[in-house]
Coordinates of C-alpha atoms in Angstrom, one line a residue:
Chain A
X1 CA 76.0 131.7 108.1
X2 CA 79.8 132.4 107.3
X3 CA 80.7 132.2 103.3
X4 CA 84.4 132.2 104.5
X5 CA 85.8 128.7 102.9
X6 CA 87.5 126.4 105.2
X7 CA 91.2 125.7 105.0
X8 CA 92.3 122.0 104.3
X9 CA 96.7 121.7 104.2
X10 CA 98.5 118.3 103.3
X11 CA 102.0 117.8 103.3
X12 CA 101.3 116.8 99.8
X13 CA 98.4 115.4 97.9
X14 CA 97.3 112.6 100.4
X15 CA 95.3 115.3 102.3
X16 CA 92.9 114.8 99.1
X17 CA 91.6 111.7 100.7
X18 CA 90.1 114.1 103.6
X19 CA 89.3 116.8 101.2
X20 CA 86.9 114.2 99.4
X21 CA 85.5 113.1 102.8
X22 CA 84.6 117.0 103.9
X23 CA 83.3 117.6 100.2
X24 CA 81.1 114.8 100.9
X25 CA 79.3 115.9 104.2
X26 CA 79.4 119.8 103.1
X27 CA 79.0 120.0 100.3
X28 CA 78.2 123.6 99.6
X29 CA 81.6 124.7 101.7
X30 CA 84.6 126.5 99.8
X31 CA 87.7 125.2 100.3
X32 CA 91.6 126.3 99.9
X33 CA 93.5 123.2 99.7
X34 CA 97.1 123.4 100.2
X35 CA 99.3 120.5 99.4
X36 CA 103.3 121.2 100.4
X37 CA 104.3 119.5 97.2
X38 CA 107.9 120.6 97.2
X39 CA 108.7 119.5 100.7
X40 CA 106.7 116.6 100.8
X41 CA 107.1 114.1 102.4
X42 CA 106.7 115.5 106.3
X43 CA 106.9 111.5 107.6
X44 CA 110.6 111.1 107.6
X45 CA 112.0 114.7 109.3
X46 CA 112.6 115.6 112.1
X47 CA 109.7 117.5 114.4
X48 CA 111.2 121.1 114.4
X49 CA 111.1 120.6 110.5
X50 CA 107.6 119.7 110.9
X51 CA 106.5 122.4 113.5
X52 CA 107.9 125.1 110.6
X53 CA 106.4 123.8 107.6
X54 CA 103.0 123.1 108.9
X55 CA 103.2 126.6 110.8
X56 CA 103.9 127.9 107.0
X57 CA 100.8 126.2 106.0
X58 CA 98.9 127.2 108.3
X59 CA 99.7 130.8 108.1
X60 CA 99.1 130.6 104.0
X61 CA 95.5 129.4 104.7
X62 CA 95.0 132.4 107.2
X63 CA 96.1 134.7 104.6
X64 CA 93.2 133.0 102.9
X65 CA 90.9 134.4 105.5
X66 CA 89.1 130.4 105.5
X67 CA 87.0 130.3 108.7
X68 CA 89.0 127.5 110.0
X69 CA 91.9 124.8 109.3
X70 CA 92.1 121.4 109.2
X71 CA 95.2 119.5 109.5
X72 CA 95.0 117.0 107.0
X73 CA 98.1 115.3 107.5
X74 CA 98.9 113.2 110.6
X75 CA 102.4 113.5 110.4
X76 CA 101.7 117.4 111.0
X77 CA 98.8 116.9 113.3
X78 CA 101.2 114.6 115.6
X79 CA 104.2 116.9 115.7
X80 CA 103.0 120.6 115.3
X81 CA 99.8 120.9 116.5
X82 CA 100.3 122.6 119.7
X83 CA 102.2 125.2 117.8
X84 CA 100.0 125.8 115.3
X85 CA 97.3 126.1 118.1
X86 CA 99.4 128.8 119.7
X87 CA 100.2 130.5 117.0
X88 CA 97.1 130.5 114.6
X89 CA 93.5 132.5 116.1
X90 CA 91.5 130.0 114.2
X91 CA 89.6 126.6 115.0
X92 CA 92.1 124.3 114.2
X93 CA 90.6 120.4 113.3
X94 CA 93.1 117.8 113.0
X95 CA 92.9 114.0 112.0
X96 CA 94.7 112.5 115.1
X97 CA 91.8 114.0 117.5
X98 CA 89.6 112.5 114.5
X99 CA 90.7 109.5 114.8
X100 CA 91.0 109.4 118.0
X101 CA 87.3 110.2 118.5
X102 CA 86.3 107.5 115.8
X103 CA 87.9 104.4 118.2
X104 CA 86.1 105.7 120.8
X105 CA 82.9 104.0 120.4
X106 CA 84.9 101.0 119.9
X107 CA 83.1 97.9 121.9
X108 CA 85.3 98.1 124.9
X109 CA 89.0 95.9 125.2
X110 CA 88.8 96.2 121.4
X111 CA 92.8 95.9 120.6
X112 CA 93.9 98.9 118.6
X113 CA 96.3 99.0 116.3
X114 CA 98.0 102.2 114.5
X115 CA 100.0 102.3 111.2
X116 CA 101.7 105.5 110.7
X117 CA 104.8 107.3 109.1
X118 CA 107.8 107.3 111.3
X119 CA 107.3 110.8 112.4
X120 CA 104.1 110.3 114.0
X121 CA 104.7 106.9 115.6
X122 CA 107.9 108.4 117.0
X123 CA 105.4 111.2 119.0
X124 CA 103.3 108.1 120.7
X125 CA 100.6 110.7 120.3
X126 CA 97.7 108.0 119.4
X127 CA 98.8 105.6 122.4
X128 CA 99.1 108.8 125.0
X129 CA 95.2 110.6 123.8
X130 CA 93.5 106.9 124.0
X131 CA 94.8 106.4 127.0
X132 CA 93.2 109.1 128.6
X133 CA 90.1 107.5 127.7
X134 CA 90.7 104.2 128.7
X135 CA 91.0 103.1 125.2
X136 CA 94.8 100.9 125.1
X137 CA 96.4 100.9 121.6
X138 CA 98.0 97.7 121.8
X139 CA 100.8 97.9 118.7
X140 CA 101.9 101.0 117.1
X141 CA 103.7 100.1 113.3
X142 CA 105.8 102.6 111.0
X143 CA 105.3 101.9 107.4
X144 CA 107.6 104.2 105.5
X145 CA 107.4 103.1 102.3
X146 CA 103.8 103.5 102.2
X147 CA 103.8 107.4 101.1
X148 CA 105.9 106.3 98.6
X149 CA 104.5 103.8 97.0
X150 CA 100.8 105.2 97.4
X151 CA 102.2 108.7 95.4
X152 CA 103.9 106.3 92.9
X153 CA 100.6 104.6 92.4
X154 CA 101.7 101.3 93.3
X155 CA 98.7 101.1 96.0
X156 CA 97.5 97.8 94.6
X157 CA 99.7 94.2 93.3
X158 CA 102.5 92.7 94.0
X159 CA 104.8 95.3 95.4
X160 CA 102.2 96.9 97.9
X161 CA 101.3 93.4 99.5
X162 CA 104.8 93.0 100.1
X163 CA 105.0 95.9 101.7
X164 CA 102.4 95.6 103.7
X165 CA 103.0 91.8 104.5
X166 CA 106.2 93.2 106.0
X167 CA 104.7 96.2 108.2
X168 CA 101.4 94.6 109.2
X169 CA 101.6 90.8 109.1
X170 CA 102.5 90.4 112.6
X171 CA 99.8 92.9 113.5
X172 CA 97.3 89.4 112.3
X173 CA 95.2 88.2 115.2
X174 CA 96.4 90.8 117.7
X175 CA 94.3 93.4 116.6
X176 CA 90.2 94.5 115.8
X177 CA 91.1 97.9 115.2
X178 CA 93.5 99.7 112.1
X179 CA 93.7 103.7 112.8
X180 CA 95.2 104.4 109.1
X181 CA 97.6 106.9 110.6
X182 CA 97.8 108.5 107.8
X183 CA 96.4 110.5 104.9
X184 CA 98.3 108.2 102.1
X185 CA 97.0 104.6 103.8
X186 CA 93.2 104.9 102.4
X187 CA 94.5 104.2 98.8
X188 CA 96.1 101.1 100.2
X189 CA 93.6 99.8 102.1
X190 CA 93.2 96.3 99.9
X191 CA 96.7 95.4 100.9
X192 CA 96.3 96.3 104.3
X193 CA 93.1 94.7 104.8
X194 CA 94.9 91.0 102.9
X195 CA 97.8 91.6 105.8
X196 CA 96.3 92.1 108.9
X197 CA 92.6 90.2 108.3
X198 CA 89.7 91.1 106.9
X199 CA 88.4 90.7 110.5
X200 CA 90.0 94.4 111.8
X201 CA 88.2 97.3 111.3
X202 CA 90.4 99.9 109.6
X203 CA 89.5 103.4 110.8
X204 CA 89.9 106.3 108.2
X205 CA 90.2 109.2 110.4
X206 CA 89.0 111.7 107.6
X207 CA 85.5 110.2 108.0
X208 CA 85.0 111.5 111.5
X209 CA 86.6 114.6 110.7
X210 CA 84.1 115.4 108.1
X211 CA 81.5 114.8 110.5
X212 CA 82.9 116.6 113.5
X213 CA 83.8 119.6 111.4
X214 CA 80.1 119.3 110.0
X215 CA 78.8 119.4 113.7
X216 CA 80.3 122.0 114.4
X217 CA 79.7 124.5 111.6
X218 CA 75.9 123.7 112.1
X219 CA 76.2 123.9 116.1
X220 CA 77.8 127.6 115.4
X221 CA 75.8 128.6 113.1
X222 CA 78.6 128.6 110.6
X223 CA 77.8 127.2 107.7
X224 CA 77.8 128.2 103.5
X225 CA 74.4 127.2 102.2
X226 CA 75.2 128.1 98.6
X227 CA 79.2 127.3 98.0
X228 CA 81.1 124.5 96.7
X229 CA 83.9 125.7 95.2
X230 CA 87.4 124.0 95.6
X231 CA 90.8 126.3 95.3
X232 CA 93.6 124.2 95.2
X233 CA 97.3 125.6 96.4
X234 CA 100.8 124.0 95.7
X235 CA 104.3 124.6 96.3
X236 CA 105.0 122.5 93.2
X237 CA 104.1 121.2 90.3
X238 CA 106.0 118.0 89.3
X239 CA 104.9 116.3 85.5
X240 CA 103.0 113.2 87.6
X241 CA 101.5 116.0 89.6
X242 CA 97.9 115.0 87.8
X243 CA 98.2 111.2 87.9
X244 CA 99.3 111.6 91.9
X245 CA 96.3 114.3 92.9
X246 CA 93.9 111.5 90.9
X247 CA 95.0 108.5 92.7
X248 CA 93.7 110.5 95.9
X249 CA 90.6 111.8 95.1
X250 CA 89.8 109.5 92.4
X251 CA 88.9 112.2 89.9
X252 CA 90.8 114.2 87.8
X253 CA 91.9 117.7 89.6
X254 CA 90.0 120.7 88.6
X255 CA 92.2 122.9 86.4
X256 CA 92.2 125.9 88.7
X257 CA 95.3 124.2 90.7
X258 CA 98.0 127.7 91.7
X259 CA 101.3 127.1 92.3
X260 CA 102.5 129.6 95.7
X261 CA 105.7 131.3 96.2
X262 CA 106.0 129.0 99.4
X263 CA 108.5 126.0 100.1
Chain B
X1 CA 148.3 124.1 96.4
X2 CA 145.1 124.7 97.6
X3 CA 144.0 124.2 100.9
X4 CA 140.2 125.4 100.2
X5 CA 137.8 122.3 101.3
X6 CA 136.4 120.6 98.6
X7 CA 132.2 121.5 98.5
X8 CA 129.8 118.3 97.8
X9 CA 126.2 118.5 97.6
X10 CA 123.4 116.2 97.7
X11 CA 119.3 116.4 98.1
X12 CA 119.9 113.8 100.9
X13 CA 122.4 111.6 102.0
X14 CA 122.9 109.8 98.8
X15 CA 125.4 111.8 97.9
X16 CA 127.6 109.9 100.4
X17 CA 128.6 107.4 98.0
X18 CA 130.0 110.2 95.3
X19 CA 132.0 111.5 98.7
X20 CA 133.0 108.2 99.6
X21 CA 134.7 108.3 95.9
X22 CA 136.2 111.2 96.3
X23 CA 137.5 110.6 99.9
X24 CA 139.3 107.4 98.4
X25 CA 141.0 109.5 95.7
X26 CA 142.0 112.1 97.4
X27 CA 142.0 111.2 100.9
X28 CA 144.4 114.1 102.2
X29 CA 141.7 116.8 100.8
X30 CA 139.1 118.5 103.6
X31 CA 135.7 118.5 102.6
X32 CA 132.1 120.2 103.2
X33 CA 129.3 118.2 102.7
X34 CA 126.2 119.4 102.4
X35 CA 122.8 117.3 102.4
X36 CA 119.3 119.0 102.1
X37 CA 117.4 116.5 103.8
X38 CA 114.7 119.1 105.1
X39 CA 113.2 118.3 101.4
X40 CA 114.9 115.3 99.8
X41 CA 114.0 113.7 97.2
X42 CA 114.4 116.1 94.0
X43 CA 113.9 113.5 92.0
X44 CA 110.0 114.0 91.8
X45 CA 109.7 117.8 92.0
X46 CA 110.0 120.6 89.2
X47 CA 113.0 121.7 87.2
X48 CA 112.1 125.2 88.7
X49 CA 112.1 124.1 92.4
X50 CA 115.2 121.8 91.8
X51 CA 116.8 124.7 90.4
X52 CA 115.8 126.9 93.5
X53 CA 116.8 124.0 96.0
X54 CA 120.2 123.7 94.2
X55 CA 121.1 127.0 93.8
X56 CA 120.7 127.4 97.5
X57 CA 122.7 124.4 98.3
X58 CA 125.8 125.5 96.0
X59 CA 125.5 129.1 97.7
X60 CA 125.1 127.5 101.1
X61 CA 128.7 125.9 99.8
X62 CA 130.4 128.8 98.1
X63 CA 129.9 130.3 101.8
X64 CA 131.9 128.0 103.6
X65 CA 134.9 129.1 101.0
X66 CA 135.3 125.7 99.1
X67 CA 137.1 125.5 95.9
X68 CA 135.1 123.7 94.2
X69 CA 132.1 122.5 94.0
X70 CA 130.7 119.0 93.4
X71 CA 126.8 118.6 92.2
X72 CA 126.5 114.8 93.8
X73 CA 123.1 114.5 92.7
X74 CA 122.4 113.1 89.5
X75 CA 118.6 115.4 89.8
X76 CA 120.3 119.0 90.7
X77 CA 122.8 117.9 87.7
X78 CA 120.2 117.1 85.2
X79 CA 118.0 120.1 85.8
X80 CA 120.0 123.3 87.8
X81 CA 123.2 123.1 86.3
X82 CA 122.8 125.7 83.6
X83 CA 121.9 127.9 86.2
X84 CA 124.5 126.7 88.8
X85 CA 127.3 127.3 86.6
X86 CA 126.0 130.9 85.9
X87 CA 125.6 131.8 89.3
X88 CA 128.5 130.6 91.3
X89 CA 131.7 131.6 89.9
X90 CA 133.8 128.3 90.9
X91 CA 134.4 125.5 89.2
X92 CA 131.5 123.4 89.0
X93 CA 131.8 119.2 88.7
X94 CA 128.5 117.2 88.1
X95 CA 127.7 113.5 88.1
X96 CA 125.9 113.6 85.2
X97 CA 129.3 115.1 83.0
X98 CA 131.0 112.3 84.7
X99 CA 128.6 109.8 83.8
X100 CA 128.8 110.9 79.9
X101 CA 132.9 110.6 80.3
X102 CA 132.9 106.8 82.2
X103 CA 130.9 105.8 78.7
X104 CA 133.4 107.5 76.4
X105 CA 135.3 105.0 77.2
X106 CA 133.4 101.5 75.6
X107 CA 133.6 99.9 72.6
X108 CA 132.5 101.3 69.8
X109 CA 128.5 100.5 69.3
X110 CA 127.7 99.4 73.0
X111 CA 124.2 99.6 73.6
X112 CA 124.2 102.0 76.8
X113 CA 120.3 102.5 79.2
X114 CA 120.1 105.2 82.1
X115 CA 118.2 104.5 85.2
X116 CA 117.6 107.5 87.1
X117 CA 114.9 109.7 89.2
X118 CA 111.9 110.9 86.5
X119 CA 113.2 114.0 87.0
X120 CA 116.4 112.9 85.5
X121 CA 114.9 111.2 82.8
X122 CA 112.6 113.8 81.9
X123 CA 115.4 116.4 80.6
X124 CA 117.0 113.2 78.1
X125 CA 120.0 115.2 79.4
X126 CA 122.0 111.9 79.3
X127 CA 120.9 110.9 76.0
X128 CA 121.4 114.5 74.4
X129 CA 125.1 114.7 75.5
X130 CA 125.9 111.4 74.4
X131 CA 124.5 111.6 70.8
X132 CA 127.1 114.8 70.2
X133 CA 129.7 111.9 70.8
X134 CA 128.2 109.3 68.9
X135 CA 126.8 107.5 71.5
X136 CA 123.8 105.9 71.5
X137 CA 121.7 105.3 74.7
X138 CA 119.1 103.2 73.5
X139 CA 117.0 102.9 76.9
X140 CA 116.0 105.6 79.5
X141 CA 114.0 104.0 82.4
X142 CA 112.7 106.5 85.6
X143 CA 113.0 104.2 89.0
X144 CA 110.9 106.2 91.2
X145 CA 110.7 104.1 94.5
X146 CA 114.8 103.0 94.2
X147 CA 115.3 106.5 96.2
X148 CA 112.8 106.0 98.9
X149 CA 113.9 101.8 99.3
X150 CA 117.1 102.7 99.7
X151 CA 116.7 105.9 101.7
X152 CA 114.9 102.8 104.2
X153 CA 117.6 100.2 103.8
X154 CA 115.3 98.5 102.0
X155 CA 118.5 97.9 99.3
X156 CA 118.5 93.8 99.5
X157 CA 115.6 91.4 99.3
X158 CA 112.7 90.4 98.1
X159 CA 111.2 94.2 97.8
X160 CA 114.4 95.5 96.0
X161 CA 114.1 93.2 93.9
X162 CA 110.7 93.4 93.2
X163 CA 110.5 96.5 92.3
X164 CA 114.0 96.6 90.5
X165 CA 112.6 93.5 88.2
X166 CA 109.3 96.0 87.9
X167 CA 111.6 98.6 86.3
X168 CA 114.9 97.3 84.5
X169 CA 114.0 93.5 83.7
X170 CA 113.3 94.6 80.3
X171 CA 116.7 96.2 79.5
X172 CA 117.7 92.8 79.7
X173 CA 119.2 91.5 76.7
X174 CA 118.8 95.2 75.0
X175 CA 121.9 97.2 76.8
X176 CA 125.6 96.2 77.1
X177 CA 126.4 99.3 79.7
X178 CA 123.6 100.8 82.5
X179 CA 124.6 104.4 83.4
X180 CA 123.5 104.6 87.3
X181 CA 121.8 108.2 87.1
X182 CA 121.2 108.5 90.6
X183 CA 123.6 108.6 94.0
X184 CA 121.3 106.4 95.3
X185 CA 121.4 103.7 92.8
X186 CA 124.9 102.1 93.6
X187 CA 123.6 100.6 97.0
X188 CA 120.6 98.9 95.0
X189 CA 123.9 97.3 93.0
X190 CA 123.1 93.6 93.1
X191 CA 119.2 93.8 92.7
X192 CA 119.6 96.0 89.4
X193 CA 122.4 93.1 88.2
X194 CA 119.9 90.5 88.6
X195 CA 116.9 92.4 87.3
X196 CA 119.4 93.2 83.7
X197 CA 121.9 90.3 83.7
X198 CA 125.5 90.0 85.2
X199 CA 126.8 90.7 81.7
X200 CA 126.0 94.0 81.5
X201 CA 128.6 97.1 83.2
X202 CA 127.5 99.7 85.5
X203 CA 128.3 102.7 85.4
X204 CA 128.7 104.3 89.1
X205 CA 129.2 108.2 88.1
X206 CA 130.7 108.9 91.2
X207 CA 134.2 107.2 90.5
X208 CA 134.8 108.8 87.5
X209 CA 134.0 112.4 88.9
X210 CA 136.2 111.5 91.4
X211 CA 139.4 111.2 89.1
X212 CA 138.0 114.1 86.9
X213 CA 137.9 116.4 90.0
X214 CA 141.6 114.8 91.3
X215 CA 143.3 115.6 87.7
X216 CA 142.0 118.9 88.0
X217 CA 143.5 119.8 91.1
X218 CA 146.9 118.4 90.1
X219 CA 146.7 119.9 86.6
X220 CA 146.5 123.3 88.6
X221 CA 148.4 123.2 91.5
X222 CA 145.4 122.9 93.3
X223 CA 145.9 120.0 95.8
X224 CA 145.9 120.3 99.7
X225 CA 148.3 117.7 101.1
X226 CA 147.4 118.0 104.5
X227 CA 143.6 117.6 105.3
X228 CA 141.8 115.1 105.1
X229 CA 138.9 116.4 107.5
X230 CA 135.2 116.1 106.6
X231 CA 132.5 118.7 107.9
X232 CA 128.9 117.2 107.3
X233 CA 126.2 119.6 107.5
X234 CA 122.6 118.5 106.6
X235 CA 119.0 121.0 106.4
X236 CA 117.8 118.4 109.2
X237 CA 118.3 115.6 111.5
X238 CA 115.8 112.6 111.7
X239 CA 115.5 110.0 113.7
X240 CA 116.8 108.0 111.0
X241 CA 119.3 109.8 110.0
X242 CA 122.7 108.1 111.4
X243 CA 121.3 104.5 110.1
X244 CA 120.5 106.0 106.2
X245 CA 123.8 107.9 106.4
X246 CA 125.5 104.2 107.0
X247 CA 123.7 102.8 104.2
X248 CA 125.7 105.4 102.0
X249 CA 128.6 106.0 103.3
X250 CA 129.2 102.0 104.6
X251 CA 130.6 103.3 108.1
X252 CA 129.5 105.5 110.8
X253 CA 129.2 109.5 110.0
X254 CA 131.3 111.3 112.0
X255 CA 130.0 113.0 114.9
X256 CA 130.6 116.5 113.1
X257 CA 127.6 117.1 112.0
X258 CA 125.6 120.4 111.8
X259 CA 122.1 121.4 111.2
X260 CA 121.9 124.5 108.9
X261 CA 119.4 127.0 108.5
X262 CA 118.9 126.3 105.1
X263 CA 115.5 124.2 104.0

């Protein structure tokens, strides 16, 4: 038993899709959320901006003392993970392994596809750990607008399919397999699903995570049998701050949201 | 004569098009430009973090031994200027002064809207400094995607226009003059004409500021005749950087460009 909470950080508020996934498999864990809401988004900078603001994160949720941290956001787990490995003493879980385990049981010569913020396409990282198991991703798609428009709540009409017409269309019929690559795409998954097929399977790394995280803390011996409460951290608090952190989890946010002296 | 470089700053790159402005009126002046693109936009965070943000930016400049100092950014001028102009003893311009000045200018009784970041439109600032001079703006409208579409070259099109339709098509028939509140705005130009209607003017802040700050300098004997060099220096480098910098700037940034510590 360890009443330690784990440590969830998010370049922003899309991490909230995984925080709802990991609330869902255990749920009596505490959790410290951090969302980097001044410096969001991660997707578009460069990877030594990355590496610093993750390792910022990750370093915030330690001074937390949670029991371990999970990456919630792709664009960090693709570009600072090895650093944060280095530098952090902690079991670090991150949803590009997640997802990576998830298309693993795919039927085998399943073509995989993965849409992800420029960033983390630019690292390869999904094409390079699948192919170590055999697994080939066969087209790998930036969709920069899609943080965005998923934080602007346009994740559903007109202006989304076009979007995603424009990313994805030409992924239609070359694919079985959608990793969402990252946090933001759940909330769009209608229009993704209209623009590549209803046929592909679109992977929500968070899912796995939850489970593997929930493996492990039972395997260890490390779980909370009697917690359940949710701290959430920001760097900012912007007026939409509410309406954005409800498109995510699909509830309103608890009131006890902090704003840190980070970012 | 002066021959201090000129400071410019910008959340991002946008601020290329109030530099382009400036270049053209006073092409023999050096200047520093400074972009924070470690954690553009502004336009959706808090007035507190915008201030913090800005405040570094103009100290970054007042470093670098400028003269002046130009707030490019419609966001930072909106919501750290109070404090800007308190802290840094140089003379400050601002887009958002300039703006109010370009509409001094129209026939009595136009009917004048503001697009600009939420940010922006949250402090009324345009509206509140207008109405001292009898001037009415009748329309303030927040366009929160026109940053990150055009920050993608996603300026032409169906999308653009989309989503400029989504957010200005009903000014039309309701404004005579549409302030541009946001350095970003001006290469969105000919979507936003078609969403309001050819008749109506728009107002690009940047070329006013740009004969506000050349008067000044000849008013006091504060004009370099001789430079004409530009130092760029930005809080990171992307891989998209050079081909969003073009979108701005409509050539090629020079190859003098720096990474700061700064972000």
């Amino acid at each position: 038993m360890d009443k330690r909470p784990i440590g969830i950080f998010d370049s922003g508020l899309g991490g909230l899709t995984v925080l709802k996934e990991i609330r869902k498999a255990l749920p009596t864990e505490d959790i410290v959320y951090l969302g980097d809401t001044a410096r969001v988004p991660y997707g578009t900078r460069s990877k030594k901006t990355i590496e610093k603001f993750s390792l910022q994160c990750a370093y915030f949720l330690a001074g937390k003392g949670v029991k371990c941290i999970v990456v919630a956001c792709n664009t960090a787990s693709s570009n600072a993970i090895d650093l944060i490995r280095r530098e952090i003493k902690l079991p670090i879980f991150d949803v590009v392994s997640s997802s990576i385990e998830a298309i693993k049981k795919n039927k085998k010569g399943a073509r995989v596809g993965v849409a992800a913020t420029s960033a983390t396409i630019n690292t390869h990282v999904h094409k390079i750990l699948a192919k170590k198991l055999g697994i080939n991703i066969v087209m790998e798609k930036a969709c920069p607008l899609f943080v965005p428009l998923a934080e602007n709540g346009e994740n559903d009409g007109e202006i989304a399919q076009l979007v995603s017409d424009k990313y994805l269309k030409e992924l239609r019929g070359k694919i079985d397999v959608l990793v969402l690559g990252c946090t933001h795409y759940p909330v769009l998954e209608k229009a993704i699903t209209k623009s590549v097929g209803s046929n592909v399977f679109l992977v929500n790394p968070a899912i796995k995570l939850a489970e593997m995280l929930r493996r492990y803390l039972v395997d260890n011996g490390l779980q909370n049998p009697k917690g359940g409460k949710v701290d959430y951290f920001v760097t900012d608090i912007s007026g939409s701050f509410a309406e954005t952190a409800k498109v995510f989890l699909g509830k309103n946010i608890d009131k006890n949201v902090t704003k840190t002296v980070l970012g």
